[in-house]
Tab-separated table of C-alpha atoms in Angstrom:
chain	number	residue	atom	x	y	z
Q	715	MET	CA	-0.008	-0.010	0.274
Q	716	THR	CA	1.306	3.613	-0.921
Q	717	THR	CA	1.415	5.849	1.730
Q	718	HIS	CA	0.412	9.327	1.109
Q	719	HIS	CA	2.113	12.204	3.161
Q	720	ASP	CA	-0.171	15.274	4.036
Q	721	THR	CA	2.817	17.717	3.688
Q	722	SER	CA	0.687	20.296	5.355
Q	723	TRP	CA	1.249	18.959	8.575
Q	724	ALA	CA	4.856	19.328	7.937
Q	725	PRO	CA	6.707	21.039	10.332
Q	726	GLU	CA	7.599	24.744	9.394
Q	727	THR	CA	11.175	25.085	8.696
Q	728	GLU	CA	12.756	27.774	11.315
Q	729	PRO	CA	13.804	30.929	9.460
Q	730	ALA	CA	17.278	31.253	8.917
Q	731	ALA	CA	19.415	33.024	11.658
Q	732	PRO	CA	20.461	36.341	10.651
Q	733	ALA	CA	24.139	36.750	8.816
Q	734	ALA	CA	26.556	37.915	11.415
Q	735	ILE	CA	27.834	41.060	11.071
Q	736	THR	CA	31.518	41.013	9.800
Q	737	PRO	CA	34.490	43.497	10.353
Q	738	ALA	CA	34.094	43.961	6.336
Q	739	ASP	CA	30.164	44.948	7.309
Q	740	VAL	CA	31.506	47.610	9.830
Q	741	ALA	CA	34.353	48.818	7.517
Q	742	ASP	CA	31.573	49.475	4.722
Q	743	ALA	CA	29.351	51.236	7.050
Q	744	ALA	CA	31.710	53.298	8.314
Q	745	ARG	CA	32.793	54.074	4.495
Q	746	LEU	CA	29.399	54.950	3.811
Q	747	VAL	CA	29.372	57.506	6.974
Q	748	SER	CA	32.734	58.739	5.569
Q	749	PHE	CA	31.365	59.683	2.257
Q	750	GLY	CA	28.375	61.280	3.886
Q	751	LEU	CA	31.065	63.665	5.473
Q	752	GLN	CA	32.105	65.116	2.519
Q	753	ALA	CA	29.359	67.231	1.713
Q	754	LYS	CA	30.147	68.252	-1.842
Q	755	LEU	CA	30.456	64.820	-3.067
Q	756	LEU	CA	27.717	62.758	-4.548
Q	757	PRO	CA	26.922	59.172	-5.349
Q	758	ALA	CA	26.769	59.882	-8.911
Q	759	ARG	CA	30.682	61.122	-9.071
Q	760	ASP	CA	31.737	58.140	-6.887
Q	761	ALA	CA	30.849	54.263	-8.054
Q	762	GLU	CA	31.767	53.152	-4.535
Q	763	TYR	CA	29.776	55.654	-2.585
Q	764	ALA	CA	26.453	54.939	-5.125
Q	765	GLU	CA	27.225	51.233	-4.424
Q	766	LEU	CA	26.990	51.897	-0.809
Q	767	VAL	CA	24.129	53.875	-0.911
Q	768	ARG	CA	22.311	51.254	-3.053
Q	769	ARG	CA	23.254	48.849	-0.223
Q	770	HIS	CA	21.703	51.006	2.484
Q	771	ARG	CA	18.567	51.188	0.637
Q	772	GLU	CA	18.228	47.350	-0.477
Q	773	ASP	CA	19.850	45.582	2.866
Q	774	PRO	CA	17.932	46.668	5.882
Q	775	PRO	CA	20.803	45.151	8.435
Q	776	PHE	CA	23.170	46.932	6.753
Q	777	ALA	CA	21.353	50.312	6.501
Q	778	ARG	CA	20.928	49.849	10.962
Q	779	LEU	CA	24.451	49.060	11.051
Q	780	ALA	CA	25.305	52.358	8.977
Q	781	ASP	CA	22.817	54.426	10.884
Q	782	ALA	CA	24.137	52.974	14.127
Q	783	VAL	CA	27.927	54.164	13.225
Q	784	ALA	CA	26.534	57.462	12.391
Q	785	THR	CA	24.415	58.027	15.473
Q	786	GLY	CA	27.928	56.670	17.415
Q	787	MET	CA	29.663	59.680	15.853
Q	788	GLY	CA	27.162	62.090	17.004
Q	789	LEU	CA	25.264	62.540	13.358
Q	790	VAL	CA	21.619	62.329	12.706
Q	791	VAL	CA	20.921	60.879	9.103
Q	792	LEU	CA	18.708	63.053	7.197
Q	793	GLU	CA	18.255	60.797	4.182
Q	794	VAL	CA	20.061	58.326	2.144
Q	795	SER	CA	19.406	58.502	-1.415
Q	796	PRO	CA	20.787	58.748	-4.901
Q	797	ARG	CA	20.390	62.379	-5.144
Q	798	ALA	CA	21.572	63.489	-1.566
Q	799	GLY	CA	23.949	60.690	-0.873
Q	800	MET	CA	24.329	60.194	2.968
Q	801	ALA	CA	22.952	63.470	4.236
Q	802	VAL	CA	24.043	63.656	8.010
Q	803	ALA	CA	23.353	66.763	10.269
Q	804	ALA	CA	25.375	66.881	13.268
Q	805	ALA	CA	23.812	66.720	16.695
Q	806	GLU	CA	24.729	69.585	19.275
Q	807	ASP	CA	27.273	67.883	20.929
Q	808	SER	CA	28.860	66.142	18.099
Q	809	VAL	CA	32.606	67.156	17.206
Q	810	PHE	CA	31.339	67.606	13.942
Q	811	ALA	CA	28.844	70.197	14.839
Q	812	VAL	CA	29.552	73.923	13.081
Q	813	ARG	CA	27.742	75.983	15.500
Q	814	MET	CA	26.395	79.372	14.111
Q	815	GLY	CA	27.867	81.129	16.815
Q	816	ASP	CA	31.513	79.826	15.993
Q	817	TYR	CA	30.644	80.797	12.468
Q	818	SER	CA	29.698	83.911	13.155
Q	819	ARG	CA	32.400	84.788	15.559
Q	820	ARG	CA	35.076	83.770	12.649
Q	821	ALA	CA	33.346	85.849	10.201
Q	822	ALA	CA	32.703	88.905	12.333
Q	823	SER	CA	34.243	90.377	15.762
Q	824	GLU	CA	31.328	92.853	16.514
Q	825	SER	CA	28.519	91.088	18.348
Q	826	THR	CA	25.810	93.185	16.118
Q	827	ASP	CA	27.754	91.969	12.838
Q	828	ARG	CA	27.279	88.287	14.099
Q	829	PHE	CA	23.640	88.463	14.458
Q	830	LEU	CA	23.682	90.173	11.104
Q	831	HIS	CA	24.968	87.152	9.642
Q	832	GLY	CA	22.682	84.563	11.273
Q	833	LEU	CA	19.767	86.802	9.378
Q	834	ALA	CA	21.798	86.553	6.417
Q	835	HIS	CA	21.595	82.806	6.769
Q	836	LEU	CA	18.049	82.994	7.261
Q	837	ALA	CA	17.182	85.034	4.236
Q	838	VAL	CA	18.940	82.895	2.082
Q	839	ALA	CA	17.093	79.914	3.103
Q	840	ALA	CA	13.749	81.721	3.274
Q	841	MET	CA	14.483	82.941	-0.121
Q	842	ALA	CA	15.720	79.252	-1.569
Q	843	PHE	CA	12.350	77.647	-0.540
Q	844	PRO	CA	9.965	80.288	0.132
Q	845	ARG	CA	6.632	78.016	-0.123
Q	846	PRO	CA	6.113	74.591	1.743
Q	847	GLU	CA	5.398	72.924	-1.595
Q	848	ASP	CA	8.907	74.088	-2.647
Q	849	LEU	CA	10.621	72.359	0.522
Q	850	ALA	CA	8.325	69.148	-0.061
Q	851	ASP	CA	9.341	68.609	-3.645
Q	852	ASP	CA	12.346	66.824	-4.129
Q	853	GLY	CA	13.003	67.888	-7.576
Q	854	TYR	CA	12.809	71.629	-6.824
Q	855	LEU	CA	15.743	73.458	-6.976
Q	856	GLY	CA	16.089	76.980	-5.346
Q	857	ARG	CA	18.066	79.880	-6.950
Q	858	ILE	CA	19.039	82.994	-5.048
Q	859	THR	CA	21.698	85.628	-5.904
Q	860	VAL	CA	23.830	87.684	-3.453
Q	861	ASN	CA	22.287	91.029	-4.297
Q	862	GLY	CA	18.699	89.638	-4.246
Q	863	VAL	CA	19.157	88.385	-0.747
Q	864	ASP	CA	20.218	91.775	0.385
Q	865	ALA	CA	17.216	93.562	-1.290
Q	866	PHE	CA	15.001	90.968	0.166
Q	867	VAL	CA	16.132	91.730	3.533
Q	868	ARG	CA	15.898	95.468	2.718
Q	869	GLN	CA	12.515	94.954	1.637
Q	870	ALA	CA	11.717	92.939	4.987
Q	871	CYS	CA	13.193	95.536	6.969
Q	872	ARG	CA	10.951	98.271	5.531
Q	873	ARG	CA	7.985	95.941	6.150
Q	874	LEU	CA	8.947	95.835	9.642
Q	875	GLU	CA	9.509	99.727	9.724
Q	876	GLU	CA	5.773	100.079	8.366
Q	877	GLN	CA	4.739	97.563	11.033
Q	878	ALA	CA	6.482	99.497	13.728
Q	879	ASP	CA	4.829	102.780	12.655
Q	880	ALA	CA	1.600	101.718	12.449
Q	881	ALA	CA	1.905	100.550	15.941
Q	882	GLY	CA	3.540	103.639	17.474
Q	883	THR	CA	6.514	101.826	18.520
Q	884	ASN	CA	9.183	102.774	16.134
Q	885	THR	CA	11.902	103.714	18.624
Q	886	ASP	CA	15.262	101.860	19.131
Q	887	PRO	CA	14.883	98.650	20.665
Q	888	GLN	CA	17.550	97.508	23.297
Q	889	SER	CA	20.758	96.097	21.701
Q	890	ASP	CA	19.933	92.322	22.966
Q	891	ALA	CA	15.959	92.336	21.620
Q	892	PRO	CA	15.043	89.175	20.663
Q	893	GLY	CA	13.605	88.174	16.943
Q	894	LEU	CA	13.955	90.381	13.773
Q	895	GLU	CA	12.732	93.755	15.543
Q	896	ALA	CA	16.103	93.815	16.800
Q	897	ALA	CA	18.135	93.349	13.390
Q	898	TRP	CA	16.237	95.402	10.657
Q	899	ARG	CA	17.221	98.933	11.874
Q	900	VAL	CA	20.946	97.755	11.882
Q	901	TRP	CA	20.748	95.970	8.542
Q	902	ALA	CA	18.740	99.023	6.719
Q	903	ARG	CA	21.444	101.544	8.642
Q	904	ARG	CA	24.367	99.635	7.110
Q	905	THR	CA	25.863	100.379	3.789
Q	906	ALA	CA	24.984	97.904	1.050
Q	907	THR	CA	28.382	97.747	-0.589
Q	908	GLY	CA	30.558	100.192	0.414
Q	909	ALA	CA	34.413	99.975	-0.924
Q	910	THR	CA	38.015	99.804	0.600
Q	911	LYS	CA	40.570	102.196	-1.150
Q	912	ASP	CA	41.338	99.544	-3.549
Q	913	ALA	CA	37.821	99.335	-4.728
Q	914	ARG	CA	37.092	96.003	-2.873
Q	915	ARG	CA	33.588	95.280	-1.242
Q	916	LEU	CA	33.811	96.017	2.396
Q	917	SER	CA	33.425	92.695	4.497
Q	918	GLY	CA	31.058	94.394	6.911
Q	919	SER	CA	28.676	95.919	4.306
Q	920	THR	CA	25.184	93.986	4.026
Q	921	ILE	CA	26.364	92.206	0.549
Q	922	GLY	CA	29.583	91.288	2.023
Q	923	ILE	CA	27.688	89.525	4.725
Q	924	VAL	CA	25.511	88.104	2.546
Q	925	ALA	CA	28.234	87.018	0.342
Q	926	LYS	CA	30.422	85.316	3.263
Q	927	ALA	CA	27.070	83.387	4.296
Q	928	VAL	CA	26.948	81.940	0.827
Q	929	MET	CA	30.301	81.080	0.763
Q	930	PHE	CA	30.099	79.242	3.843
Q	931	LEU	CA	26.878	77.337	2.204
Q	932	VAL	CA	29.178	76.397	-0.789
Q	933	ASP	CA	31.778	75.047	1.609
Q	934	SER	CA	29.480	73.038	3.187
Q	935	GLY	CA	27.944	71.294	-0.137
Q	936	PHE	CA	24.582	73.518	0.352
Q	937	LEU	CA	24.749	75.787	-2.811
Q	938	GLN	CA	26.430	75.524	-5.755
Q	939	LYS	CA	27.524	78.546	-8.044
Q	940	VAL	CA	26.251	79.040	-11.479
Q	941	ALA	CA	27.092	82.562	-12.831
Q	942	ASP	CA	28.544	85.729	-11.242
Q	943	ASP	CA	25.315	87.623	-12.008
Q	944	ALA	CA	23.964	90.137	-9.475
Q	945	GLY	CA	27.033	89.417	-7.013
Q	946	GLY	CA	27.073	85.857	-7.698
Q	947	THR	CA	24.369	83.249	-8.709
Q	948	TYR	CA	23.903	80.085	-6.844
Q	949	ARG	CA	21.398	77.119	-6.887
Q	950	THR	CA	20.205	75.006	-4.063
Q	951	THR	CA	21.300	71.153	-3.512
Q	952	ALA	CA	19.436	68.037	-2.037
Q	953	ARG	CA	21.362	68.724	1.312
Q	954	TYR	CA	20.402	72.469	1.993
Q	955	GLN	CA	16.862	71.341	1.192
Q	956	LEU	CA	17.031	68.453	3.699
Q	957	GLN	CA	18.561	71.022	6.244
Q	958	VAL	CA	15.900	73.913	5.352
Q	959	ARG	CA	13.290	71.500	6.333
Q	960	ASP	CA	14.521	71.169	9.625
Q	961	LEU	CA	14.887	75.006	9.780
Q	962	ALA	CA	11.469	75.806	8.441
Q	963	GLY	CA	9.611	75.048	11.910
Q	964	SER	CA	11.849	77.582	13.690
Q	965	ALA	CA	9.987	80.861	15.246
Q	966	ALA	CA	12.613	83.281	13.348
Q	967	MET	CA	11.889	81.589	9.954
Q	968	ALA	CA	8.138	81.892	10.385
Q	969	GLU	CA	8.500	85.668	11.662
Q	970	LEU	CA	10.395	86.568	8.597
Q	971	LEU	CA	7.892	84.636	6.139
Q	972	ASP	CA	4.955	86.157	7.964
Q	973	LEU	CA	6.391	89.638	6.578
Q	974	GLY	CA	4.528	88.477	3.439
Q	975	VAL	CA	7.973	89.574	1.154
Q	976	VAL	CA	7.505	85.937	-0.067
Q	977	PRO	CA	4.239	84.076	-0.310
Q	978	VAL	CA	3.957	80.999	1.673
Q	979	SER	CA	0.814	79.140	1.015
Q	980	ASP	CA	-0.670	80.157	-2.301
Q	981	GLY	CA	0.366	79.024	-6.064
Q	982	SER	CA	1.501	82.209	-7.085
Q	983	ALA	CA	4.977	83.434	-8.151
Q	984	SER	CA	7.702	82.473	-5.655
Q	985	LEU	CA	8.425	86.234	-4.974
Q	986	LEU	CA	6.557	89.579	-5.027
Q	987	PRO	CA	7.454	92.209	-7.147
Q	988	PRO	CA	10.097	94.210	-6.115
Q	989	ASP	CA	8.877	97.500	-4.241
Q	990	THR	CA	9.629	100.382	-6.568
Q	991	GLY	CA	9.006	102.816	-3.917
Q	992	ASP	CA	12.668	102.788	-2.393
Q	993	GLU	CA	15.904	102.585	-4.422
Q	994	LEU	CA	17.513	98.917	-4.347
Q	995	VAL	CA	20.950	98.211	-4.605
Q	996	ALA	CA	22.074	98.146	-8.680
Q	997	ASP	CA	21.432	94.786	-9.968
Q	998	ALA	CA	19.908	93.409	-7.140
Q	999	GLY	CA	16.874	91.938	-9.058
Q	1000	LEU	CA	15.230	89.482	-6.636
Q	1001	PRO	CA	16.189	85.756	-7.918
Q	1002	PHE	CA	13.467	83.510	-9.536
Q	1003	HIS	CA	12.643	80.038	-8.887
Q	1004	SER	CA	11.422	77.499	-11.252
Q	1005	LEU	CA	9.803	73.980	-10.622
């Protein structure tokens, strides 16, 4: 008699044990993090980097290992993708952290100028991604100019002055007053360009301050220069978009956008036309944004 076995009652095979992590895996994970720390390097320009990014996306155990290596180094992984590579941000206590205070102290000796450098960075971010949909669209490339950023801040200064006049509070605030209220008078009174004896732009002028902020962002892999027009024309990178997404929830960014100098909710043009009531810096046309 032939016996038929009912395979439905066969004992289930135990799942295979996960492969043990090898020293080579750890080395590859650390290598991926090291690529991520090279801000200007993209996977498209390095085959090894591209392969490690692919492995991170397709191999969950390796992804967890690489993320753990980054965490142990005081880094926060923002995204791992072909467009951005391994985009990381330094935690506050990380040895890799570049604090705005450290940057501004290097860029300026006066405490007031340090505040203006921070405002310049805020303005660049607001102009590069003025609408929530700009930040949400991974394919969006912002475009800014140095002169355009200065013109934007001066337009914001005029808006703040109008609000202060309407409220009857247009008096000088204390030097340590928080928010944009403390900055607009200083920026508005500062020369836009100025010049040294050999006709170089003054580093303490507002356009000089914006230029320093922009070069810092270029060195950090957040902006790329595309032309010399209007003091320098730059486009954003995927890494900068990820960084600004974190900044977008800050009170300072919200305060700047709430002035209405750039629209933030409707689908109209990304920037309002310049105010022709007051003369702006020569060639300070506001930068355009294209989807």
